[in-house]
Short mmCIF file of C-alpha atoms in Angstrom, two decimals:
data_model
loop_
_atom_site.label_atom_id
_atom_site.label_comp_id
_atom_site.label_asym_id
_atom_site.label_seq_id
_atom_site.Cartn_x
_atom_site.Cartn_y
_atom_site.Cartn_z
CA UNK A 1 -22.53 167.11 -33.48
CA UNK A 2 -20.64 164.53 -31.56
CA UNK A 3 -21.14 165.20 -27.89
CA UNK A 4 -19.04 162.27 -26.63
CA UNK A 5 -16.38 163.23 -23.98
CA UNK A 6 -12.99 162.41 -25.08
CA UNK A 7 -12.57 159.10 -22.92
CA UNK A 8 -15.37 157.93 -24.40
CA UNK A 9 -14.46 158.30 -28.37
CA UNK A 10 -12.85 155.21 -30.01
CA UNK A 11 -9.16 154.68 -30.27
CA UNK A 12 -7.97 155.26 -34.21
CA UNK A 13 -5.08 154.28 -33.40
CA UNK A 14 -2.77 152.47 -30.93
CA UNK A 15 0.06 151.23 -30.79
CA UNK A 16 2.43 149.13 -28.50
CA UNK A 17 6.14 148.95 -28.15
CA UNK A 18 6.08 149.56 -31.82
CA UNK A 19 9.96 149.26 -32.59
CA UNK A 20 11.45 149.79 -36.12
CA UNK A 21 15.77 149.30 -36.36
CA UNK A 22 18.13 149.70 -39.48
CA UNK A 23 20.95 148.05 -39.57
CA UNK A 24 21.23 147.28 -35.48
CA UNK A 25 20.21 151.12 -34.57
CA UNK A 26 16.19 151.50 -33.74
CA UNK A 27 14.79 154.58 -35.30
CA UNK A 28 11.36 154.10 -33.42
CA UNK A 29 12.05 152.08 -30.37
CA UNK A 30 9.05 150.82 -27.82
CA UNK A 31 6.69 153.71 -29.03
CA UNK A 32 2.96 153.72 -27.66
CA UNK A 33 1.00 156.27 -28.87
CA UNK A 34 -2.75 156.44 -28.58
CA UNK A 35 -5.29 158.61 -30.98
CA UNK A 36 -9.05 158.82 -30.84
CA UNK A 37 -11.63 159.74 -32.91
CA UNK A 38 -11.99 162.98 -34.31
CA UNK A 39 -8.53 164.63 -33.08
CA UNK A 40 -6.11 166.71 -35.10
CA UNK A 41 -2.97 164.37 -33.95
CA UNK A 42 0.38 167.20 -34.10
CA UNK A 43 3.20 165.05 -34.41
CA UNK A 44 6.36 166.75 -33.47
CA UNK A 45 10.17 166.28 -33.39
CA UNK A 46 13.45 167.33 -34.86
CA UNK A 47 14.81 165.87 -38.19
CA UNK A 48 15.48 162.48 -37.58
CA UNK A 49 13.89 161.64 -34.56
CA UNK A 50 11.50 159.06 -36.02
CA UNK A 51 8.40 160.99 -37.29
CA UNK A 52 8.54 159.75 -41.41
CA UNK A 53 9.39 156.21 -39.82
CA UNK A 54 6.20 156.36 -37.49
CA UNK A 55 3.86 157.50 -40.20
CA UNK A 56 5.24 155.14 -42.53
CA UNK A 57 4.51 151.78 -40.41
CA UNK A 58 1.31 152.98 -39.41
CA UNK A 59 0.45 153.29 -43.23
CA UNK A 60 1.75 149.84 -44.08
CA UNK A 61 4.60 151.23 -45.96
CA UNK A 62 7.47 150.13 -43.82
CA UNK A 63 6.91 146.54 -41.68
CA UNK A 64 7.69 146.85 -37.81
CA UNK A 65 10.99 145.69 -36.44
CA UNK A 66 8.84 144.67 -33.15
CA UNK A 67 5.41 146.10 -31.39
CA UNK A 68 1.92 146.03 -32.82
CA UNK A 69 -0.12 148.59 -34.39
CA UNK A 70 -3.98 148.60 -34.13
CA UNK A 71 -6.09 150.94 -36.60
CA UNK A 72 -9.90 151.32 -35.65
CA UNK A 73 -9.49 148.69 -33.40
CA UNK A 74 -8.05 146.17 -35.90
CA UNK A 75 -4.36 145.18 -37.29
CA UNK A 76 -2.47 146.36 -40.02
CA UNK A 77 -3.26 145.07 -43.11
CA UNK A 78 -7.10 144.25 -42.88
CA UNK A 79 -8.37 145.43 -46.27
CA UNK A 80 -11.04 147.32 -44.46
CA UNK A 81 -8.44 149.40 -42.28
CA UNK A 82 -6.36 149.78 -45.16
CA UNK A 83 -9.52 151.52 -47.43
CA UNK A 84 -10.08 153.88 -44.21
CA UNK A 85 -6.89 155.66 -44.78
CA UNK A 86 -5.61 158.12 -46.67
CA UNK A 87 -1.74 159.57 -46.84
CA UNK A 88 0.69 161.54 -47.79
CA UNK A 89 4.13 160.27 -46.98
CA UNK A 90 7.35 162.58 -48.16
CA UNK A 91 5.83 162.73 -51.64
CA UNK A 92 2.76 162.00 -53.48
CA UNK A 93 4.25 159.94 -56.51
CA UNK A 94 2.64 161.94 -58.96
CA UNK A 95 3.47 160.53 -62.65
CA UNK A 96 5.25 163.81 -63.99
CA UNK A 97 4.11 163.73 -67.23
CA UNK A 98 0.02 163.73 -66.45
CA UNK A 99 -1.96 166.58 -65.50
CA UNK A 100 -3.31 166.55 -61.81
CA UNK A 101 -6.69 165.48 -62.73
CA UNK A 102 -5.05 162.69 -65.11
CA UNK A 103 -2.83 161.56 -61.75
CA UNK A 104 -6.71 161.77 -59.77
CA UNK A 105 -8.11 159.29 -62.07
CA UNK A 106 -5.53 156.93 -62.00
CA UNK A 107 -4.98 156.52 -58.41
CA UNK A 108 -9.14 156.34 -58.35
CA UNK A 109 -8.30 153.46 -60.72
CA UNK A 110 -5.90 151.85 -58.39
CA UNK A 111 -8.45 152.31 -55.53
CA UNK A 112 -11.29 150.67 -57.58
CA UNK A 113 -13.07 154.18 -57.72
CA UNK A 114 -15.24 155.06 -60.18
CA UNK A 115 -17.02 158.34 -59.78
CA UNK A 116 -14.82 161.10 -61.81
CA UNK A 117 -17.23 163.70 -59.82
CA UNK A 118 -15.31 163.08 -56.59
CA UNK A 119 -11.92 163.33 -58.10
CA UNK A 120 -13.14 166.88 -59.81
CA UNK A 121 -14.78 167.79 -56.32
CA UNK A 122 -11.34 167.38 -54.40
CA UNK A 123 -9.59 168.98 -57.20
CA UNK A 124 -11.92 172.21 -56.74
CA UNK A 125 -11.58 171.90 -52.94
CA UNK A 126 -7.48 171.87 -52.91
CA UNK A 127 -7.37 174.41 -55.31
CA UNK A 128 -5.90 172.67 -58.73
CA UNK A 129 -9.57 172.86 -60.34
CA UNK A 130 -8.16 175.10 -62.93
CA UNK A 131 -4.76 173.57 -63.72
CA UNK A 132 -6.25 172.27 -67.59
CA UNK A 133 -4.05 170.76 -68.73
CA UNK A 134 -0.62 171.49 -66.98
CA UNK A 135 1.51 169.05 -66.35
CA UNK A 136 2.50 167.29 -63.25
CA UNK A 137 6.49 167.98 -63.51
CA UNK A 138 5.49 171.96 -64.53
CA UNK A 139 4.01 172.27 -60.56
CA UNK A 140 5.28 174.43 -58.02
CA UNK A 141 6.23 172.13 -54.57
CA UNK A 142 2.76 173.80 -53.07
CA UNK A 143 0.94 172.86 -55.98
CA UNK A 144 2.32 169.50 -55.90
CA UNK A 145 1.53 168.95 -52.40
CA UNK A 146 -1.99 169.96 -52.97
CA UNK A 147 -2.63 167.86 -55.33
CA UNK A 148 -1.17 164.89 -52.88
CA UNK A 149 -3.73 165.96 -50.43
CA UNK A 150 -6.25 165.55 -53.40
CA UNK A 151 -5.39 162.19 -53.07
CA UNK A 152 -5.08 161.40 -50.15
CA UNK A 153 -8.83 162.19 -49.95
CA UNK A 154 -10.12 159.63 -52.67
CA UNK A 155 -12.27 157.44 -51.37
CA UNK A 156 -13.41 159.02 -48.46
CA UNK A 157 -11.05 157.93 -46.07
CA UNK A 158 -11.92 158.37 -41.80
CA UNK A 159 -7.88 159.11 -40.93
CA UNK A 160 -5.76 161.46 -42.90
CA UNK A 161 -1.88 160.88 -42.23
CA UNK A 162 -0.01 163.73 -43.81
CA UNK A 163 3.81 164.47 -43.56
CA UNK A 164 4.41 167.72 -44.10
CA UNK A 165 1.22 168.50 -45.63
CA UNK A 166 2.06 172.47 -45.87
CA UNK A 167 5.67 172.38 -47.25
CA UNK A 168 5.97 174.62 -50.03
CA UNK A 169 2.95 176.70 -49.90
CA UNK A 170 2.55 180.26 -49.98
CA UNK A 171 1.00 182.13 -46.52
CA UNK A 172 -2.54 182.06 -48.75
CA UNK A 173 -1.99 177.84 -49.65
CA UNK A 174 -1.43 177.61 -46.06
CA UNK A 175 -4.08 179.20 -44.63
CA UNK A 176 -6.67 177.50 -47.50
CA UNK A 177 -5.15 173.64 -45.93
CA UNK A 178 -5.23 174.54 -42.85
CA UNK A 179 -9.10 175.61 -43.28
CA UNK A 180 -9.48 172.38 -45.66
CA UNK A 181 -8.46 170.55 -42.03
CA UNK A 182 -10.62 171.94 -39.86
CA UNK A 183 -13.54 171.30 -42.05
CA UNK A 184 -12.97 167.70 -42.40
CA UNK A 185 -12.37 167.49 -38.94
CA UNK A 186 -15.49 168.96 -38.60
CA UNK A 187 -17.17 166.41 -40.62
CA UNK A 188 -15.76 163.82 -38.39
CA UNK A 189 -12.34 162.95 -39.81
CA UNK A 190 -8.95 161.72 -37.35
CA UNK A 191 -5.51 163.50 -38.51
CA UNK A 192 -2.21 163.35 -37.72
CA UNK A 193 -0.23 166.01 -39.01
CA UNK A 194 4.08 166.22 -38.95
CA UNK A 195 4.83 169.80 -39.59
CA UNK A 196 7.81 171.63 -38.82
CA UNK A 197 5.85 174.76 -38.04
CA UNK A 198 4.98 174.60 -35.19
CA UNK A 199 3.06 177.96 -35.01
CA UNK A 200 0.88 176.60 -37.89
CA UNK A 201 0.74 173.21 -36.53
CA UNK A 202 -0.44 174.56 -32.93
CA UNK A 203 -3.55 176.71 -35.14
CA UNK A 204 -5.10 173.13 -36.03
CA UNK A 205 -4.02 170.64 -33.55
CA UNK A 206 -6.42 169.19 -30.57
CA UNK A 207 -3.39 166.93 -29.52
CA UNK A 208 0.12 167.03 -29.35
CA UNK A 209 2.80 163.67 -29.43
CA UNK A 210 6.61 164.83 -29.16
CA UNK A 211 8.69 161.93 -30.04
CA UNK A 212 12.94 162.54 -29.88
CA UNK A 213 15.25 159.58 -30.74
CA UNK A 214 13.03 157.42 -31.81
CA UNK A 215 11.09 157.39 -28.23
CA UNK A 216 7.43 159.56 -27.84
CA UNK A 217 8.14 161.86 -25.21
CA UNK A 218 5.42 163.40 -24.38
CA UNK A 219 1.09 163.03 -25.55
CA UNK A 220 -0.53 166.10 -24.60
CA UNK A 221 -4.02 167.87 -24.96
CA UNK A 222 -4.03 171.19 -26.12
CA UNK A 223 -6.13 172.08 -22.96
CA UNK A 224 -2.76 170.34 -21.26
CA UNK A 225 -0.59 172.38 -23.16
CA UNK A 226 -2.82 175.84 -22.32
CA UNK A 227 -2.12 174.96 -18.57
CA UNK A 228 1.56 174.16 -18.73
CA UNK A 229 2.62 177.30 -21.17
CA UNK A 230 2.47 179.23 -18.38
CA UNK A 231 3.10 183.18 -18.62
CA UNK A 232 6.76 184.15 -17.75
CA UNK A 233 8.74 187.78 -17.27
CA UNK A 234 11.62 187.66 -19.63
CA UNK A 235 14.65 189.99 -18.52
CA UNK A 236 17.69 190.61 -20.70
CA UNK A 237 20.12 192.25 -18.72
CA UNK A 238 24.39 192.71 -19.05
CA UNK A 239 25.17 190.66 -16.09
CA UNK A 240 22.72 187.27 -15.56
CA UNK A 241 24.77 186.10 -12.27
CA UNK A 242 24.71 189.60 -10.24
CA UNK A 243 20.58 189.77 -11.25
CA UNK A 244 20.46 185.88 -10.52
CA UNK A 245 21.76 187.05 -6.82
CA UNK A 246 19.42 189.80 -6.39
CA UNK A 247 16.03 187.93 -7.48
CA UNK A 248 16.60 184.84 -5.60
CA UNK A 249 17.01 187.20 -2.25
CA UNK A 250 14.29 189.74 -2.95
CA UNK A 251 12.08 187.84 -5.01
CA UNK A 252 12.16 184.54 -3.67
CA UNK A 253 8.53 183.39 -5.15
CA UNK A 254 9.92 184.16 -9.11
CA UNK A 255 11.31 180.92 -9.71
CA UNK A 256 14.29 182.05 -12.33
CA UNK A 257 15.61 180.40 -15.09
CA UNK A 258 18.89 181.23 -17.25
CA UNK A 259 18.22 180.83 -20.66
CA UNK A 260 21.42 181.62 -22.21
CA UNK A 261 24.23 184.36 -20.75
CA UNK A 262 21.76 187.17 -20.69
CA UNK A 263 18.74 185.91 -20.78
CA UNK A 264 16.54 185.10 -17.43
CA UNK A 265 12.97 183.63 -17.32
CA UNK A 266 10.76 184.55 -14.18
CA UNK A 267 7.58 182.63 -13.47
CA UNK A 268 5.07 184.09 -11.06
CA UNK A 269 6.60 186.88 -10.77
CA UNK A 270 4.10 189.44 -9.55
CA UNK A 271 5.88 193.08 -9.40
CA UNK A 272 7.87 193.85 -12.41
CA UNK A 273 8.14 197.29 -11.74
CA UNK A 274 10.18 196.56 -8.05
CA UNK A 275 12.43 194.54 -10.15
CA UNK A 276 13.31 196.84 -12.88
CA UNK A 277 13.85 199.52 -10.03
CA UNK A 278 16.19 197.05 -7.70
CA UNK A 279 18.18 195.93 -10.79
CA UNK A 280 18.87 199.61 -12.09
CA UNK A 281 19.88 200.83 -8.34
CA UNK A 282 22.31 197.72 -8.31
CA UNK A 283 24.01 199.32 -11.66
CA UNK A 284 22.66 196.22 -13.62
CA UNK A 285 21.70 197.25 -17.02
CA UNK A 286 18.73 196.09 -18.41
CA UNK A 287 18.23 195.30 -22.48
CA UNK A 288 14.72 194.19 -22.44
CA UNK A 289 12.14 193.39 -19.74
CA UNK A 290 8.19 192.41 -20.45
CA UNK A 291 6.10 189.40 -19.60
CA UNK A 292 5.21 186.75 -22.26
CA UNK A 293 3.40 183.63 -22.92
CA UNK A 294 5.06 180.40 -23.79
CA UNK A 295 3.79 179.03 -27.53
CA UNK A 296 4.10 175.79 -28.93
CA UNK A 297 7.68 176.26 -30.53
CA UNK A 298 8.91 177.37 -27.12
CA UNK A 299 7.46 174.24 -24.81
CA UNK A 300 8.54 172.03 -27.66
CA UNK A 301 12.46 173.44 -27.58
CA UNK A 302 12.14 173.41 -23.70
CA UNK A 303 11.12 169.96 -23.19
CA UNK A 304 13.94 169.05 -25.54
CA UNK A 305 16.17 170.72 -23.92
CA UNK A 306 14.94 169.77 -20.19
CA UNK A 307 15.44 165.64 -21.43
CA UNK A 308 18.71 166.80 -22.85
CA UNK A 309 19.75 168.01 -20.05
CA UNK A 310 18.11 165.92 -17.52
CA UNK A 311 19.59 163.09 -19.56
CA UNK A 312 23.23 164.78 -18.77
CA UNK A 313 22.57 165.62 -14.80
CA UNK A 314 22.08 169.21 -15.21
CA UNK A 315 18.45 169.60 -14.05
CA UNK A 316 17.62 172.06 -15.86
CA UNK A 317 13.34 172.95 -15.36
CA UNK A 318 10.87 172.49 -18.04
#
């Protein structure tokens, strides 16, 4: 067991100003992320915001435009950083016409691995020990990405990278990864994870970086996130600017948000019951009323939203 706070765990990774353009337009521009030991790294944005681009540079697999990347302390490219990590990037360029334990061997082979034990051990513990003698191109997309997790394993490596490591998978292949994780974490291995679930993603992550446009937004603890998802009444009613008048007079404290043109979010609000009853004498009708708790999905779509707007002058809270 690891008892080190989490200041004092070594940085996995780092990186500063790390900039990546295409043809004049930057798809990662002046990016500094930080990831220590041991974390579950979520890595979240919308299509095209940078993510695959990220992942890719810190693998070695596309060269930075500008910026530096450190990996356990060391540049890019060190033969000992690069045997310390294993990934899967978009696909796991699997040769089609070899079964997975035939595609196991030869990217062992590639990595100067020898020991056929580990590549049947990983095979049992991603759940393709019983394929025989199926062929690559006959797998399902879950089965496929297993199998790139497989090897993304070989060798032992001390950070996983995976891009979209549960695309594909069944509710029972997701919840035999996600497991998978969390005992490697356990044993002491770094992650970070792109996943366009969030609610999955926010089951296995220990830190959070939300990166839009190229540009990390945010880098946030879970225990960070726990605090700022903070409980909210949500009211649906037929008429948002009439109810809008009403709280702000009688219920001052509730701090209201419109969410879209029936839709109002009230934070520390404290008597729910007083505002059903005001709203219903003031001949508002009300659709739906009941307190909830901000998740993952929502704080991501709300900080997006809050830069989008803030970006435009509107102001809107996040």
């Amino acid at each position: 067991m690891d008892y080190k706070t989490e200041s004092q765990k070594p940085l996995i990774v780092e990186t500063r100003a790390l900039t990546k353009t295409y043809k004049g337009k930057a798809a990662v521009s002046h990016l500094d992320m930080k990831i220590r030991e041991g974390s579950i790294y979520g890595f979240i944005g919308r299509n095209g915001a940078g993510k695959s681009t990220t992942l890719k540079m810190l693998c070695g697999l596309a060269k930075p435009t500008a910026g530096e990347i450190q990996l356990f302390g060391k540049a890019t490219g060190d033969p000992m950083v690069t045997r310390r990590i294993g990934s899967l990037i978009e696909s796991a360029g699997l040769y089609p016409g070899m079964t997975a334990r035939q595609n196991m061997i030869m990217k062992a082979k590639c990595l100067g691995l020898a020991d056929e034990n580990q590549v049947d051990r990983l095979l049992s513990l991603t759940g393709l020990s019983q394929t025989g003698n199926k062929k690559a191109k006959q797998f399902s997309m879950g089965m496929r990405q297993r199998l790139g997790i497989a090897m993304a394993l070989l060798g032992n490596p001390d950070l996983l990278i995976l891009d979209e490591p549960i695309n594909g998978l069944d509710p029972e292949g997701v919840r035999e990864i996600r497991h998978l994780i969390l005992d490697l974490n356990e044993e002491g291995k770094t992650f970070i994870i792109s996943s366009h679930i969030l609610g999955e993603l926010s089951k296995l992550s220990s830190h959070y970086g939300i990166i839009k446009d190229g540009s990390l937004v945010e880098q946030i603890s879970r225990e960070e996130l726990e605090t700022k998802c903070a409980d909210y009444f949500r009211l649906e009613v037929n008429d948002t600017r009439r109810a809008l008048a009403l709280i702000e007079e009688h219920f001052p404290q509730a701090k209201p948000q419109v969410q879209d043109a029936r839709t109002i979010h009230l934070y520390h609000l404290e008597d729910s019951a007083a505002l059903n009853r005001l709203l219903i004498e003031n001949k508002i009708q009300i659709y739906a009323s009941g307190f909830h708790h901000m998740d993952l999905e929502e704080y991501f779509l709300a900080r997006m939203d809050g830069i989008q707007n803030s970006e435009k002058g509107e102001g809107k809270h996040v």
